[in-house]
Coordinates of C-alpha atoms in Angstrom, one line a residue:
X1 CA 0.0 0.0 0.0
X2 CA 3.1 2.3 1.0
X3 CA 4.2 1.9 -2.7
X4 CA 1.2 2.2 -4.5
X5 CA 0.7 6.2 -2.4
X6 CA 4.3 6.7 -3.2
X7 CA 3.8 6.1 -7.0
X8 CA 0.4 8.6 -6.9
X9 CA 2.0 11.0 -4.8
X10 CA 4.4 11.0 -8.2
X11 CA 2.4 11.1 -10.8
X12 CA -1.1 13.2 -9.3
X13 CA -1.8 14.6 -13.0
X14 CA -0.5 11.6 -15.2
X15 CA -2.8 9.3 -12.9
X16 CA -5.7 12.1 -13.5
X17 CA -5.1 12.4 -17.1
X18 CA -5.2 8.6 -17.5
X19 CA -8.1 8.7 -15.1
X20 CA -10.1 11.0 -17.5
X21 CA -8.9 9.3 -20.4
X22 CA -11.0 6.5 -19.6
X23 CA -14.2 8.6 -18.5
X24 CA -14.5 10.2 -22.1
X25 CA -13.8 6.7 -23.5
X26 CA -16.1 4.4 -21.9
X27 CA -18.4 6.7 -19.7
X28 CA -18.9 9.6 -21.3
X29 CA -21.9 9.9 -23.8
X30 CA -20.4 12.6 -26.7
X31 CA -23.2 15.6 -27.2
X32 CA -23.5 18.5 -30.1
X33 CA -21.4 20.9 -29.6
X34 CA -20.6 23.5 -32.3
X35 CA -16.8 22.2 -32.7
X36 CA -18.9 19.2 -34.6
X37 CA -18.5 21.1 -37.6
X38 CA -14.5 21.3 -37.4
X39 CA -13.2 18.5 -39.7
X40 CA -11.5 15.9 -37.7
X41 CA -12.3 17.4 -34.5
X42 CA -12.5 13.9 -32.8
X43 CA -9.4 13.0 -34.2
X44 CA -7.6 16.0 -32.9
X45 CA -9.2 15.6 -29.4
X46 CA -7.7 12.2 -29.5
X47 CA -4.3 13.4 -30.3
X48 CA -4.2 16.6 -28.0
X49 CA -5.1 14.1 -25.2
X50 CA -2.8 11.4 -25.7
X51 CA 0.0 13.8 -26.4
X52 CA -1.1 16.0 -23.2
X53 CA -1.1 13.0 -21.5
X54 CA 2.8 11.7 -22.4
X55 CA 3.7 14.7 -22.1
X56 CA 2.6 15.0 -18.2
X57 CA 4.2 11.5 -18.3
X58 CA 7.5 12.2 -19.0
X59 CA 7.8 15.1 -17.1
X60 CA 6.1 13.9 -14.0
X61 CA 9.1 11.1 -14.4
X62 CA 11.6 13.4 -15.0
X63 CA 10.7 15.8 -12.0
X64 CA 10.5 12.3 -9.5
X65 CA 13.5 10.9 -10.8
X66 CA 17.6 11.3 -10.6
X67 CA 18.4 8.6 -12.7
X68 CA 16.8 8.5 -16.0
X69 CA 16.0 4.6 -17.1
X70 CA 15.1 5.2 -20.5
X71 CA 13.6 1.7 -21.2
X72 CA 11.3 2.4 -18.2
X73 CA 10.3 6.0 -20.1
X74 CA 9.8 4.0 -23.4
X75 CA 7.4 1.6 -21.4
X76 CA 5.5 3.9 -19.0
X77 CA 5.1 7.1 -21.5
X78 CA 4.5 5.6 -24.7
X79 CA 3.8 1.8 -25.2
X80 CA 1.4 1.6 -22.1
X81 CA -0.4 5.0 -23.7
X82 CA -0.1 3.6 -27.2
X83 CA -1.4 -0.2 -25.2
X84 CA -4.1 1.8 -23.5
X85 CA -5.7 3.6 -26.3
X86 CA -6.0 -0.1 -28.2
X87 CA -7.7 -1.7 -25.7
X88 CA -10.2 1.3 -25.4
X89 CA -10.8 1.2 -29.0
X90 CA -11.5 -2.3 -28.7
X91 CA -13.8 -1.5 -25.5
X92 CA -15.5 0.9 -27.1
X93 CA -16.0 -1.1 -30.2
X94 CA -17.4 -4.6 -28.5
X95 CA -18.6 -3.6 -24.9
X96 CA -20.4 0.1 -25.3
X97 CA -23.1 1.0 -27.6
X98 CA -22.8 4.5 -27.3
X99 CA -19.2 4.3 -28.9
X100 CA -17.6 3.0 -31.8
X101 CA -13.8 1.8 -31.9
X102 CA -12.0 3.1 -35.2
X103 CA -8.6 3.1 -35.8
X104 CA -8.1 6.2 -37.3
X105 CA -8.8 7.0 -33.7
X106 CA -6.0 4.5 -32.3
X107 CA -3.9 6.1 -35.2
X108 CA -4.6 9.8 -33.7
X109 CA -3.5 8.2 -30.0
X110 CA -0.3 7.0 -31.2
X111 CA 0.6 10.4 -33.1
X112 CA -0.1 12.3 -29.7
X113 CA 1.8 9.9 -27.8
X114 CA 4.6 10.1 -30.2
X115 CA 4.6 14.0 -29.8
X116 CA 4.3 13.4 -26.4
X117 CA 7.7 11.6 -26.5
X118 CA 9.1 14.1 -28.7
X119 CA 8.1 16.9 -26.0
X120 CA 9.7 14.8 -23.4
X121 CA 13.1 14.3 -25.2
X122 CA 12.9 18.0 -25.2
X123 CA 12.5 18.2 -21.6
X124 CA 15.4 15.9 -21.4
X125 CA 17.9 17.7 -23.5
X126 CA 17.5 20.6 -21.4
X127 CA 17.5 19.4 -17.8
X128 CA 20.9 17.5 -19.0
X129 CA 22.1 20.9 -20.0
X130 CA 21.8 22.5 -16.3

């Protein structure tokens, strides 16, 4: 139990962007809005999310962390995200029926988290500097 508060206490807003990741995907019944009429709007909510969310990843990591175990980033800020946004697709596809799985919208995930990355390496490159 000591481990598992340590690990939230680490990651409040990576746990809380995960968190909310899976409200809109399996809870949350989409509603008109007028960004409907935007072209691709889902697609871009998908990739500003998953992006925000490896993003908040990596530097929740980086803040926590002294040694930087870059397998462990690979794992925790992009395959799990990347993993994640599958099986949601796959959720939403055979067990809602307010949703529908599409993998334009898995491909949108994986661009996001692949930013998300990028950001991070960012992050990287400049805390090495100071």
């Amino acid at each position: 139990m000591n481990k598992l508060f340590s690990f939230a206490k680490r990651y409040p807003l990576s746990l809380l962007c995960i968190a909310l990741i899976w409200y809109l995907s399996v809870w949350f019944v989409p509603f008109e809005s007028p960004l409907n009429d935007v072209k691709f709007i889902d697609k871009w909510t998908h990739f500003v999310m998953y992006g925000g969310t490896c993003s908040v990843i990596w530097f929740e990591y980086l803040r926590s962390h002294h040694h930087i175990n870059g397998w462990r980033l690979f794992l925790f800020a992009w395959l799990a995200p990347v993993l994640m946004s599958g099986l949601l697709e796959l959720i939403q596809a055979y067990c809602t029926t307010n949703r529908a799985g599409e993998w334009l919208d898995f491909a949108a995930n994986t661009t996001g988290c692949t930013l998300g990355a990028l950001v991070g390496i960012c992050i990287l490159q400049r805390w090495k500097k100071k």
